[in-house]
Short mmCIF file of C-alpha atoms and ligand atoms in Angstrom, two decimals:
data_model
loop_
_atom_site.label_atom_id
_atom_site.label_comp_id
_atom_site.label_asym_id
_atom_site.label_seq_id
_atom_site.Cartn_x
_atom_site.Cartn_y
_atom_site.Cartn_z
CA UNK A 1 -11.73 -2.78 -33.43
CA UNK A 2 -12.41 -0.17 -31.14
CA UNK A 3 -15.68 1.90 -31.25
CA UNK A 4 -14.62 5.68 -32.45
CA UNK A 5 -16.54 7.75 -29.20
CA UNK A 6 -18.12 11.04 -29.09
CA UNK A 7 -16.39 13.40 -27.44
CA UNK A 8 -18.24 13.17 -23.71
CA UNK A 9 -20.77 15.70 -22.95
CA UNK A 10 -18.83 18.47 -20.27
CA UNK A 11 -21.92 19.91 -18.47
CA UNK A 12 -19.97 20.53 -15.35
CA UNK A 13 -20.08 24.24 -16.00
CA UNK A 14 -16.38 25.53 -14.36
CA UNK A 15 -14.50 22.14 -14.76
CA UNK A 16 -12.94 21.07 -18.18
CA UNK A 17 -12.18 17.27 -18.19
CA UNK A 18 -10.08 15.90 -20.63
CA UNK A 19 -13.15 16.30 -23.51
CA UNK A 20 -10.89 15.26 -26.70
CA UNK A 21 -10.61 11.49 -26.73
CA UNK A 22 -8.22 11.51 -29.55
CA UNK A 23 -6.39 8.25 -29.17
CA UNK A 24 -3.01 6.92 -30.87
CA UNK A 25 -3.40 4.36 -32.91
CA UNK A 26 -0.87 2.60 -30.16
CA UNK A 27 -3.45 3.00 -27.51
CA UNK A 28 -6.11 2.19 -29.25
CA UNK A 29 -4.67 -1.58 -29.93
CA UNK A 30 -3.51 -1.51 -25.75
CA UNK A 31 -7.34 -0.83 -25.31
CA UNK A 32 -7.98 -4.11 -27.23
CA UNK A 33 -5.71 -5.92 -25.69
CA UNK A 34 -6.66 -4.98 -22.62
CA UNK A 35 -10.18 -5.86 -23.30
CA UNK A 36 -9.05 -9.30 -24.16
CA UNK A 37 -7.36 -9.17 -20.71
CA UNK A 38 -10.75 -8.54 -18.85
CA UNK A 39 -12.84 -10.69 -20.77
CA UNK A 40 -10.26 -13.63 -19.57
CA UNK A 41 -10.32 -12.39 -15.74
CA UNK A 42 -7.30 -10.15 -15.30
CA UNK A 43 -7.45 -7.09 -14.01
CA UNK A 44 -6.28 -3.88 -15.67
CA UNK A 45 -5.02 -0.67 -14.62
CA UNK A 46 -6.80 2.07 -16.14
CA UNK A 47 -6.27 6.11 -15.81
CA UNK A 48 -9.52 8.03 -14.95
CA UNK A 49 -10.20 11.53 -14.39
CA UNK A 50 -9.43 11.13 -10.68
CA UNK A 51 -6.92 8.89 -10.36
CA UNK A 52 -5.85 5.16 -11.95
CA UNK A 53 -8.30 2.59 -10.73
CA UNK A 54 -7.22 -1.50 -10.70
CA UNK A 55 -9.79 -2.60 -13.21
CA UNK A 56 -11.56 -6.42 -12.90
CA UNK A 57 -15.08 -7.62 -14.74
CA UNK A 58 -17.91 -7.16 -12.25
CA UNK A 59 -19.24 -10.81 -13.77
CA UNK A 60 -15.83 -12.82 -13.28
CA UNK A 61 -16.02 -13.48 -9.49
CA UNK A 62 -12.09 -14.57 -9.66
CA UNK A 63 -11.15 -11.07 -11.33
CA UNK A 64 -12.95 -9.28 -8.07
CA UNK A 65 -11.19 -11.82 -6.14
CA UNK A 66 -7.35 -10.64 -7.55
CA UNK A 67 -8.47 -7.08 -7.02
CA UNK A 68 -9.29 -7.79 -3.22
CA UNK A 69 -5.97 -9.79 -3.21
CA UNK A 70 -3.46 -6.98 -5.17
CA UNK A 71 -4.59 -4.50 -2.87
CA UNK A 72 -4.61 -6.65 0.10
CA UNK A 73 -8.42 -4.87 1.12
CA UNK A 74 -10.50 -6.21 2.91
CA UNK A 75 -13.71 -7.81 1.10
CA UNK A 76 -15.60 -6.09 3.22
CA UNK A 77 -14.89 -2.92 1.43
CA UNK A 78 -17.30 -2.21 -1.40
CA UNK A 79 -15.89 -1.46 -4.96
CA UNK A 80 -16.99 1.43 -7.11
CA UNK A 81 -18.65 0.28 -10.75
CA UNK A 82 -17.44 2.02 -13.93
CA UNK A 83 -19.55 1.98 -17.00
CA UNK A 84 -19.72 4.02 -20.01
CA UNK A 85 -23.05 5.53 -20.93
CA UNK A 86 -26.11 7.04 -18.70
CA UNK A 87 -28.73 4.91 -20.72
CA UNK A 88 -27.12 1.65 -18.37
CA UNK A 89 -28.09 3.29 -15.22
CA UNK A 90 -31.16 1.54 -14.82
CA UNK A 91 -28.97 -1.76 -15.37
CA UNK A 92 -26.88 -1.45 -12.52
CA UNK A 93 -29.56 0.47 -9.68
CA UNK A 94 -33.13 0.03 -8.95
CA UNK A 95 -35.12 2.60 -7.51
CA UNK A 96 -33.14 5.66 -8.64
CA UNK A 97 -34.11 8.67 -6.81
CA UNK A 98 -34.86 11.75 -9.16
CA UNK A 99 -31.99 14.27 -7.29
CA UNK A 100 -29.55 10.86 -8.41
CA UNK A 101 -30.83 11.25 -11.68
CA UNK A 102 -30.03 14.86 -11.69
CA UNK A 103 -26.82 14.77 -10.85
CA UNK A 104 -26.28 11.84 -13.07
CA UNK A 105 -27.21 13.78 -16.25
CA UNK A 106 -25.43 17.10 -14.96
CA UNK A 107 -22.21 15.54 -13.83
CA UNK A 108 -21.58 12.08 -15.85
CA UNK A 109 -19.12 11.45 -17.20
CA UNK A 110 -17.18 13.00 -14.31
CA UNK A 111 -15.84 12.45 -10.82
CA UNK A 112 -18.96 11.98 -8.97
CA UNK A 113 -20.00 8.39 -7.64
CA UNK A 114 -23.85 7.51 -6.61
CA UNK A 115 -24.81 5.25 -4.06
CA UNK A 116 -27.60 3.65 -4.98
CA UNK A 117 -30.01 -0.01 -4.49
CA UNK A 118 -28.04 -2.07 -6.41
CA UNK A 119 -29.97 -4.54 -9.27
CA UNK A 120 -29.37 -8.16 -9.75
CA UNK A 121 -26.64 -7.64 -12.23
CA UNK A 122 -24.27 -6.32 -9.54
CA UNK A 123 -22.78 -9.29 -7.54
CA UNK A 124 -22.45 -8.80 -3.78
CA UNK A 125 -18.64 -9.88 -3.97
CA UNK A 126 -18.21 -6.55 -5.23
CA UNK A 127 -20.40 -4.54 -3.17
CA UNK A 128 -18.88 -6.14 0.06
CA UNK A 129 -22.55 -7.96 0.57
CA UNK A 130 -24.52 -4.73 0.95
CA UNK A 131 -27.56 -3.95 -1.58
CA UNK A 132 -26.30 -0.65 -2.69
CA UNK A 133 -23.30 -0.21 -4.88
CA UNK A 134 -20.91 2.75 -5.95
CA UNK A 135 -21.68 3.50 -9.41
CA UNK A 136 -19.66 6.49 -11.59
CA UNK A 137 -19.45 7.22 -15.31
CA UNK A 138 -15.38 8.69 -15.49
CA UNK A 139 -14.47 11.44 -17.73
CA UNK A 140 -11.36 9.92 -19.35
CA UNK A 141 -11.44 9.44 -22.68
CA UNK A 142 -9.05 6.10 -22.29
CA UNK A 143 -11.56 4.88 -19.58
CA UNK A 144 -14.50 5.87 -21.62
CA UNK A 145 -13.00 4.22 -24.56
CA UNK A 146 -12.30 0.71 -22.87
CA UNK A 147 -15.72 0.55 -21.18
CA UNK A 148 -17.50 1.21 -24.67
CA UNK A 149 -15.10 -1.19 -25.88
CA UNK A 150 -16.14 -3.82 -23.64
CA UNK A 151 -19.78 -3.62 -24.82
CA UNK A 152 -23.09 -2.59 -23.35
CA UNK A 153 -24.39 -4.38 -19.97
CA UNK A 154 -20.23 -4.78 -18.93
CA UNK A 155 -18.86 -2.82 -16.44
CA UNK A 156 -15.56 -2.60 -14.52
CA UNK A 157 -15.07 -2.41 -10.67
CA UNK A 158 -11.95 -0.08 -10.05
CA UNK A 159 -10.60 0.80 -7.16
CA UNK A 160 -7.79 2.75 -6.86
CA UNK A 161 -4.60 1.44 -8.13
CA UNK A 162 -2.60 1.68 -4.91
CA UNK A 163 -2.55 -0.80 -2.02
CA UNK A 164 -4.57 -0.21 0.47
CA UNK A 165 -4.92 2.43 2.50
CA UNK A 166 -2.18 3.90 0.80
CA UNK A 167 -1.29 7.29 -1.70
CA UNK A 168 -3.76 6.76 -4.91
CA UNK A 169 -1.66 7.17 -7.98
CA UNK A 170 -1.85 9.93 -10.23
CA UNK A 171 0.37 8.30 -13.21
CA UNK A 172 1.19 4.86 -15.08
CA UNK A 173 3.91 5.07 -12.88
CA UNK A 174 2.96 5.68 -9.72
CA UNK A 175 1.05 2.46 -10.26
CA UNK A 176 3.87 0.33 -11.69
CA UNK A 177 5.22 1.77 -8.20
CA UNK A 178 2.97 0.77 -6.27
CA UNK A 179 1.31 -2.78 -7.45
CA UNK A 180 4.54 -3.86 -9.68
CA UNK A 181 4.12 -6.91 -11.26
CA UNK A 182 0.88 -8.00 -9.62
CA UNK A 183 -0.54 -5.85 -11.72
CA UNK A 184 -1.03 -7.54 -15.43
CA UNK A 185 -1.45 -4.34 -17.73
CA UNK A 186 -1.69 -0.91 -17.10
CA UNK A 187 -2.72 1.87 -19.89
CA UNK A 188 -1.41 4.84 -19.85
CA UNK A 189 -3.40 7.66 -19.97
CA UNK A 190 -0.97 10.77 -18.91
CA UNK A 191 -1.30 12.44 -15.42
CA UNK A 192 -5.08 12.55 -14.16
CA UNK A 193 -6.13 15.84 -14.39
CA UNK A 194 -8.10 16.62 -10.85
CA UNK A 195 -6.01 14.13 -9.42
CA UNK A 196 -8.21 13.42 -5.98
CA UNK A 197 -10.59 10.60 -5.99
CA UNK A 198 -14.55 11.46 -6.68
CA UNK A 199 -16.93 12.92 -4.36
CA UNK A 200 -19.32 10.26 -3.12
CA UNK A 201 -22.90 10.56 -2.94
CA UNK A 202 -25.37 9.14 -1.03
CA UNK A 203 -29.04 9.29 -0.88
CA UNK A 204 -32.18 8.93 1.81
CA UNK A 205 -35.09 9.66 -0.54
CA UNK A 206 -34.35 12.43 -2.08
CA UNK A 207 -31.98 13.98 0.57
CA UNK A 208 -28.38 13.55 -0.52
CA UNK A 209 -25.41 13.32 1.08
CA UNK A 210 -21.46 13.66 0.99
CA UNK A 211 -19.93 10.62 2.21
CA UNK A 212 -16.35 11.81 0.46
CA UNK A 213 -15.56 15.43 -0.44
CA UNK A 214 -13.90 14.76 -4.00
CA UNK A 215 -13.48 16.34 -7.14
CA UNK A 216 -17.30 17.63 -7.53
CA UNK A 217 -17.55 20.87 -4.86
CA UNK A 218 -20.85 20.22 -2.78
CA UNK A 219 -21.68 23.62 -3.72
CA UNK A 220 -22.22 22.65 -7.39
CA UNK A 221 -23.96 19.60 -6.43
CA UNK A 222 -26.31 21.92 -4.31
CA UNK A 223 -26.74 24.51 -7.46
CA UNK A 224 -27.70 21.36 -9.38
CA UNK A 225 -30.24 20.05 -6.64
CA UNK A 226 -31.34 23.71 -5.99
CA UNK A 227 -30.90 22.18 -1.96
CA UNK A 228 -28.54 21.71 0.90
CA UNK A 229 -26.20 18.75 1.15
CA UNK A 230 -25.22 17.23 4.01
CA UNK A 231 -21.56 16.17 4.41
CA UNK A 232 -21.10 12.62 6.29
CA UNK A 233 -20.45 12.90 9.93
CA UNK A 234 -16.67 11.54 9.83
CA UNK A 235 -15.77 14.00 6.95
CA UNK A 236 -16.73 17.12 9.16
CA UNK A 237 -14.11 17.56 11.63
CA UNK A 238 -11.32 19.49 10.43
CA UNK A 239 -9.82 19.43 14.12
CA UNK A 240 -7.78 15.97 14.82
CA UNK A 241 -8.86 13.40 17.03
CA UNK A 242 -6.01 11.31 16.27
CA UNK A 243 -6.86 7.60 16.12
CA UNK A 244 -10.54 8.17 15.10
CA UNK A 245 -10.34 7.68 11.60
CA UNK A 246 -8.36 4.50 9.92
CA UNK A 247 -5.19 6.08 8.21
CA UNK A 248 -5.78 5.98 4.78
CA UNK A 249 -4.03 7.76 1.59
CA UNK A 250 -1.17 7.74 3.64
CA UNK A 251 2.43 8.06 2.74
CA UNK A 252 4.96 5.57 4.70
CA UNK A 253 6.57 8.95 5.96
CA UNK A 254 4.81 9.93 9.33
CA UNK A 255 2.62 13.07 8.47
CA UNK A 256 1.77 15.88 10.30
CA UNK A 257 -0.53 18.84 9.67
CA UNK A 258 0.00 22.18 11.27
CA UNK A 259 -1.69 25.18 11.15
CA UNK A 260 -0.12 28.27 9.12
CA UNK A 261 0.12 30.11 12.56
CA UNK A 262 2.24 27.64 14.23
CA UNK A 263 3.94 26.26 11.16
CA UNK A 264 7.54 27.69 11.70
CA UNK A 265 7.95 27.06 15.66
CA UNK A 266 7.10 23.21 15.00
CA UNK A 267 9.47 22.89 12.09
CA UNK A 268 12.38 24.39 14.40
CA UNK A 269 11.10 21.67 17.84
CA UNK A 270 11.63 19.14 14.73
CA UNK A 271 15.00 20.81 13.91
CA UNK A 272 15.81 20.99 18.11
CA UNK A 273 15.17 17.06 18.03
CA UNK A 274 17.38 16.69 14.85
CA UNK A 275 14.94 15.14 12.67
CA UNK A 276 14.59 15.42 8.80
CA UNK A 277 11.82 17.13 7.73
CA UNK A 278 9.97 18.30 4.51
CA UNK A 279 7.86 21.23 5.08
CA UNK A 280 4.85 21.60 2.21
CA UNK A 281 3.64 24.61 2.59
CA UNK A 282 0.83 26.88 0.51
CA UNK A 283 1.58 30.06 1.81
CA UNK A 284 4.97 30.91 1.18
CA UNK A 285 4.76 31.88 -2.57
CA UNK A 286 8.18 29.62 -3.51
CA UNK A 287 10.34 27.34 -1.77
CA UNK A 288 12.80 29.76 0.71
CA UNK A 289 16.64 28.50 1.65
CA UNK A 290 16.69 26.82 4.99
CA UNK A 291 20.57 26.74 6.36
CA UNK A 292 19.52 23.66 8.48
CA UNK A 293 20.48 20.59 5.73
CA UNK A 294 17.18 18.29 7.96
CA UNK A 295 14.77 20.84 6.85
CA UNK A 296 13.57 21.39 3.56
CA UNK A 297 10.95 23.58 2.59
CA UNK A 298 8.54 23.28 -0.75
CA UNK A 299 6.24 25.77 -1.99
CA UNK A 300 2.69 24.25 -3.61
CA UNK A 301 -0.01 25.66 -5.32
CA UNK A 302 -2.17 28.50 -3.21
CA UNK A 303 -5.16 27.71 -5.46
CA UNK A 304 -7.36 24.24 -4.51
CA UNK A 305 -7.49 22.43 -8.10
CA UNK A 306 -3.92 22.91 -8.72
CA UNK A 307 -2.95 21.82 -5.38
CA UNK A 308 -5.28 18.58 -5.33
CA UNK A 309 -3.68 17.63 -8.64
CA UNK A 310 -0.42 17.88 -7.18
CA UNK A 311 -0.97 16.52 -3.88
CA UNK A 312 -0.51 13.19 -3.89
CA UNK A 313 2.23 13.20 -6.93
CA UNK A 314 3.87 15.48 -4.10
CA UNK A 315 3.71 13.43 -1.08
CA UNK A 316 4.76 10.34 -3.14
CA UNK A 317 7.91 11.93 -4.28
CA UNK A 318 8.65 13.09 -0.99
CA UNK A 319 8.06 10.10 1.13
CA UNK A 320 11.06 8.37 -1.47
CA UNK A 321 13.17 10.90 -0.01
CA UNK A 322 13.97 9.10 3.67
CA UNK A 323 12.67 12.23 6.01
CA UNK A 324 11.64 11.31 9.07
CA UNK A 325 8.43 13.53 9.07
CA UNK A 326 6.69 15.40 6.45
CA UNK A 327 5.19 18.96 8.14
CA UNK A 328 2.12 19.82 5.71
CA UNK A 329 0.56 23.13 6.34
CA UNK A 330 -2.91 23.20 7.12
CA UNK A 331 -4.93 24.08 4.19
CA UNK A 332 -7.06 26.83 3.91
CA UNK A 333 -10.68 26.85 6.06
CA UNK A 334 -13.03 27.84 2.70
CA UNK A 335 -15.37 24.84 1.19
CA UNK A 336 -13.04 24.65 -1.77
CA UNK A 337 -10.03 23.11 -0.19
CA UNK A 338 -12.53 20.08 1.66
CA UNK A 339 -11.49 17.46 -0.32
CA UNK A 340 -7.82 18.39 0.37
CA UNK A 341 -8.33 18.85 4.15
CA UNK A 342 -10.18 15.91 4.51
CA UNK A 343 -7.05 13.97 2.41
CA UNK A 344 -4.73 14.61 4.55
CA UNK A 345 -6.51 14.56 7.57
CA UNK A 346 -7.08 10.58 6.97
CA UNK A 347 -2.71 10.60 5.51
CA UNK A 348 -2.04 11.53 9.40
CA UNK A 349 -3.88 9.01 11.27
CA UNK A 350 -1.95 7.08 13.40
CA UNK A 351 -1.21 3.37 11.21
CA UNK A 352 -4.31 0.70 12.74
O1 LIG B 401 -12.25 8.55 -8.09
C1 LIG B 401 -12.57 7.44 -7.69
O2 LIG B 401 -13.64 7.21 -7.10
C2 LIG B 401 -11.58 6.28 -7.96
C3 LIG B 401 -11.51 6.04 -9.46
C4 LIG B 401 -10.62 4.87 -9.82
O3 LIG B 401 -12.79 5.90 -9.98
N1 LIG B 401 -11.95 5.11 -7.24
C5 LIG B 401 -11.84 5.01 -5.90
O4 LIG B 401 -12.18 3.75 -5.42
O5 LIG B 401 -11.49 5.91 -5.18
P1 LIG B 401 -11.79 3.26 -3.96
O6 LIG B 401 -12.19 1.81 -3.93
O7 LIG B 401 -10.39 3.56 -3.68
O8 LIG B 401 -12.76 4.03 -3.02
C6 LIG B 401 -14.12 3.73 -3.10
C7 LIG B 401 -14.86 4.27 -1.93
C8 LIG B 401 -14.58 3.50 -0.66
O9 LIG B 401 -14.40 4.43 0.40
C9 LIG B 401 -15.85 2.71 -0.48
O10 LIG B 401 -16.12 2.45 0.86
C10 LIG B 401 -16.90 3.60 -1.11
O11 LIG B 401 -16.25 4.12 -2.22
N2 LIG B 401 -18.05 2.83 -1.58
C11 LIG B 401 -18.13 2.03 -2.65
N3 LIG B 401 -19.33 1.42 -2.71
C12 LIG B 401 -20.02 1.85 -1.65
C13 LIG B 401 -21.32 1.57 -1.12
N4 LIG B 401 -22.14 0.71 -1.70
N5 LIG B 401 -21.70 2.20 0.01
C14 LIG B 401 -20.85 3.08 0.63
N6 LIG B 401 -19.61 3.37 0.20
C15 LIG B 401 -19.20 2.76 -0.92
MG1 LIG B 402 -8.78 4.17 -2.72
#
């Protein structure tokens, strides 16, 4: 029987997650049987706030095993815990630094992972051997209701649901898309609603910082912290240095971003060299007739939450189209747009 939940708490001030678990009666038995699933080692795709994550039982060392192997990732690459209630925080980390606890209570449940000392009850296998671990509490009420479900001291490593270094899905079927049947149950949960993965926190002390811009802003982590937050070193640069960054939530479709300025006079050296392009674009309002049949052009969102919901539903759908190049405008330079920018800076990079 599944555990009827509270609604979870929405302190995040401007953003409204999905706040009204009500659950079918359908769902609610796919959540048991997908318990049952997990308990015997399988992973599970789950939707979250963000985007789906691949689901596996932090204790079963085979489950963390298959997620490693589905997504063909290296082990190396630490996995980000899911659990259910704040109260378990002190299960998972040791030596929890008050700003973490902070923006723990302000943020939770909600798109924001800690990095933190991990305790004994998180196995290295998941952290990729280091002694801190990714921990996040996700605003979903279908993720919410399958960690409660699973019980107190359980939690779920998830990464995203997409092989690696590829798009993250955004539906149920984006991930039937991209894991088929490797993947041995996936609950639906509707389109995530921010729709780019969360923003990752670090911390030295007290002094936190970004290592991925995400669906928090830093600037309401820094209202929260009443303090400046440093963002990581390799999410700065908004100019390219090609082949500096692994490429990484990248369509198959080479991908190229150009500034607004210079936007037009690349699509037509594309056109000159008869290649089929897809130009996404913000700043022309909606989509305008090109006579050239290689070149089409798509209008998105000019406003940063709709646009990061719809990116990478948008890139998926047009990398099934067979263009040779997708032509994504630059986005624009203010804070808001980071976790965009910094998106499709890493879908660019040349394949390692
Ligand atoms: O929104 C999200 O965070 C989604 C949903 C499913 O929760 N998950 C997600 O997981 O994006 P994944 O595995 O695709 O990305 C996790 C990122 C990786 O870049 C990983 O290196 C970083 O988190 N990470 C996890 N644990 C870490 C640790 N202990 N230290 C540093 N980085 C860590
Ligand atoms: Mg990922």
């Amino acid at each position: 029987m599944i555990k009827e939940k509270k609604p979870p708490t929405n302190n995040n001030n401007s953003i409204d997650f999905q706040s009204s678990p009500i659950l079918s009666l359908e769902l609610q038995k796919q959540i048991a049987v997908a318990v049952r699933q997990l308990q015997a080692g399988e992973t599970v795709a789950f939707p979250t706030e963000t985007v789906y994550g691949l689901g596996a039982d932090i204790s079963i060392p085979s489950a963390i095993r298959q997620i490693y192997e589905i997504k063909t990732r290296p082990t190396s690459h630490p996995l980000i815990v899911h659990f259910a209630d704040i109260s378990q925080l002190q299960h998972w980390a040791k030596e929890i630094p008050k700003s973490a606890w902070k923006l723990a209570s302000h943020f939770w449940p909600g798109p924001l992972t800690l990095i933190l000392k991990r305790s004994q009850h998180v196995p290295q296998n998941v952290t990729g051997g280091q002694n801190t671990v990714g921990l996040r509490i996700p605003a979903h009420p279908v993720a919410l209701a399958l960690l409660n479900a699973l019980g107190a001291e359980k939690a779920l490593a998830a990464p995203s649901a997409n092989r690696f270094g590829r798009l993250s899905p955004t539906t149920a079927a984006h991930v039937q898309d991209e894991l088929g049947d490797k993947v041995q149950m996936v609950l639906d949960g509707g389109t995530c609603q921010v729709g780019l993965e969360s923003t990752i926190v670090s911390f030295d002390n007290e002094d936190a910082t970004v290592l991925r811009p995400g669906g928090i802003p830093i600037s309401a982590l820094e209202a929260v912290l009443n303090n400046k937050i440093t963002l990581s070193n390799n999410r700065k640069s908004i100019v390219r240095a090609p082949g500096t960054l692994a490429s990484h939530y990248a369509p198959a479709t080479p991908l190229e971003v150009c500034p607004t300025q210079t936007l037009w006079q690349r699509t037509h050296e594309l056109e000159a060299q008869n290649l089929r392009a897809a130009v996404i674009s913000w700043s022309v309002p909606t989509s305008v007739h090109i006579t050239n049949n290689n070149i089409v052009q798509f209008s998105m969102p000019q406003e940063p939450t709709t646009y990061g919901n719809q990116l990478y539903a948008t890139l998926r759908q047009f990398d099934k189209k067979g263009f040779d190049r997708l032509l994504i405008e630059a986005p624009p330079g203010d804070p808001a747009w980071l976790a965009i920018t910094d998106r499709l800076q890493r879908a660019c990079q040349k394949k390692s």
